[in-house]
Amino acid sequence: MVKQLREILKITRQNSSARLEDVAHHAGVSTATVSRVLNQPDLVRRTLRDRVEASINDLGYVAHGAARALASRRSRIIGAIVPTIDNAIFSSSIQSLQKRASEFGYTLLLASSDYSLDREKKECQALLEQNIDGLILVGEEHDPAVFSMLKSKQVPYVNIWCYNEDSEHPNIGFDNYLAAKQITQYLLDLGHRQIAMIAGVVTENDRASARLNAVMDTLNDAGLAAENDSILQRDYQVSSGRDAAKQLLKLDKQPTAIICGNDVLALGALFECQAQGLKVPSDISIVGYDGLEIAAQVTPALTTVVIPSIQMGVLAAEFLISTINKKPIQSKIKLEAELAIRETTSKPPRTN
Amino acid sequence: MVKQLREILKITRQNSSARLEDVAHHAGVSTATVSRVLNQPDLVRRTLRDRVEASINDLGYVAHGAARALASRRSRIIGAIVPTIDNAIFSSSIQSLQKRASEFGYTLLLASSDYSLDREKKECQALLEQNIDGLILVGEEHDPAVFSMLKSKQVPYVNIWCYNEDSEHPNIGFDNYLAAKQITQYLLDLGHRQIAMIAGVVTENDRASARLNAVMDTLNDAGLAAENDSILQRDYQVSSGRDAAKQLLKLDKQPTAIICGNDVLALGALFECQAQGLKVPSDISIVGYDGLEIAAQVTPALTTVVIPSIQMGVLAAEFLISTINKKPIQSKIKLEAELAIRETTSKPPRTN
DNA sequence: CTGTTAGCGCGTTCAC
DNA sequence: GTGAACGCGCTAACAG
């Protein structure tokens, strides 16, 4: 009624932009035809299609996603919740995820949990309210409510940054525990016996926990009781790494090697050692975890575990979009995290 | 008709989740009341409100954003297009932006342009199709089509990372040129005369251009003709900084100071100098730009320009949300970028 | 304060 | 191959 009035009176809809119907009028076809050229161009005769496309251009028509989502029950949006965006290793994953999704015509709705499962749950609900077609989660530990919401909304999801073939949830990632074990063993093999660790904060963080546990287990297996004051936990900041290293260097039994839960902490430890005039690796060895670009470039180059951050983003996007389109796809993908032996590790100093 | 059938036959909508109408039935009220409880709770009597809220909980109701957006003409989504997410300084801005937006009940649709204005335009269109309520852009140089689309859709936007009081567009940022000028002058004042630069890639990047121009202008004003082979451009990677520094150190007239367009390049330069056994700053001074956390922690600590990345994210979110809600708010905010004099700068070596 | 109802803009049967 | 018409789930007048 109102709509007719508007047209009869030729009240141009100056306030709002062109709709599908406007394009249809302009091209002298029905809205159905315009919709087809947009979504299933093959079903429309060439000449008509060209005419419609011209009108779309002329009017500067931009589809109305909400209306489209309402009618088609697909939003073309995928969501991702990461602990924090402000962390180089996640942002590299996010970047690749976003680019890959964009190639498929999907946009990325991004949220962060601040390493809190409760916030993660809330952000999940917020994303679900925006009718995301799929969701990417980091790690395998989540509030049960997250999974039940996802299930009742029938939204496909995938856990990245972890690999667990026994999980009931799709996951794309690597074995956090194994790689940490390997790098610890490497230090042991070099002859280190005084090994300290600066772990990431393990609270509600299964990746940090796995890394810490792996180190502890490996040390224990080697008959080295890990002492409390040589195992520290710090948040993800270079300054925290420095601070922790400072504390470790004051210990009576100074460590000959420091294992860090991530590269940022490792860089902090390295800088602190350098500031104190210690030679790395001849005085002390340092290893990180993540494989940031800078880790390979710092002097001396950091020995670390390189994780497939970019690949996880790409594969997660592909998994979700395939699943959304009901195309079968492998729901568990194991990627490799590789030990990169560089210049911050060597045999322990003789004096020990 | 179909809807009535479904209800008459008591076919439970098991495939889909609860709708507003289901909640209304469950609570024995009209859909309008439920909608009010959700959007303007004050308008509903206490007892009724409680009843409705209980039903919402019982049914696990989650609002349908697309439907809400269609009816209310508000999506509660704001968009942002950054050159790349995978860049610590942007991700810190994005993180603060996302958090602030989330506090207001808004979610963040994120896209990246890869430093291409053409891609930026395409991503802008994609975001507009998702009916974003506001958009954040980095820099002041954009395809005219971006602004015209924004205008025709009446979507508020703001340019961050730049400040220009004469711009016709809202902007929140700092003066890229000025700070670069200051840091160059600082080096000049220390006595440096052989000053090289490793700039960021300036193509379609007004921030990198401004920084480069500021350095060149300042050097020229000081009577130092900037030579071509001491001004390099490199992409945003530590390895590129190393590579460029390597090249500069081979020059006949070795620079006594290197100005870098950003901290990542500066760290690369620093690491290369260290690898070559040069003492920083006694042999050579290095300055960066951005103020990454690591710049303050590296040994020696990097002299740089600290830019208000977090603040820009927060203020941009606030600006957009105020504007969306038709609350007047200052559309140009000048923030300060501060010179942080640290340990990578000193007088040039005497031998020169 | 609460209910009724008419669209929001589009995709999608179903006839033609 | 194309058009008409319905309804996706919700908000926003407007009554009452």
Coordinates of N, CA and C in Angstrom, one line a residue, chain B residues 162-163 165 171-175 178 308 311 330 332-336:
Chain B
C162 N 45.2 8.9 10.7 CA 45.6 10.1 10.0 C 44.8 11.3 10.7
Y163 N 45.4 12.4 10.6 CA 44.7 13.6 11.1 C 44.8 14.7 10.1
E165 N 42.7 18.3 9.6 CA 41.6 19.1 9.9 C 40.8 19.7 8.7
N171 N 38.0 12.1 10.7 CA 39.2 11.4 10.9 C 39.7 11.5 12.4
I172 N 40.3 10.4 12.8 CA 40.8 10.3 14.1 C 42.2 9.7 14.0
G173 N 43.2 10.5 14.4 CA 44.5 10.1 14.2 C 45.6 11.1 14.6
F174 N 46.7 10.9 14.0 CA 47.8 11.8 14.3 C 48.5 12.2 13.1
D175 N 49.5 13.1 13.2 CA 50.1 13.7 12.1 C 51.4 12.9 11.7
L178 N 54.4 15.1 10.8 CA 55.1 15.8 11.8 C 56.0 15.0 12.7
P308 N 49.3 6.2 18.9 CA 48.2 5.9 19.8 C 47.2 4.8 19.2
Q311 N 44.1 3.7 21.4 CA 43.2 4.8 21.5 C 42.4 5.1 20.2
Q330 N 32.3 14.9 18.1 CA 33.4 15.6 17.4 C 33.9 14.6 16.2
K332 N 36.5 15.1 14.2 CA 38.0 15.1 13.9 C 38.7 15.1 15.3
I333 N 39.5 14.2 15.5 CA 40.2 14.1 16.7 C 41.7 14.0 16.5
K334 N 42.4 14.9 17.0 CA 43.9 14.9 16.8 C 44.5 14.2 18.1
L335 N 45.2 13.2 17.8 CA 46.0 12.5 18.9 C 47.4 12.7 18.7
E336 N 48.2 12.5 19.8 CA 49.6 12.8 19.7 C 50.4 11.5 19.4

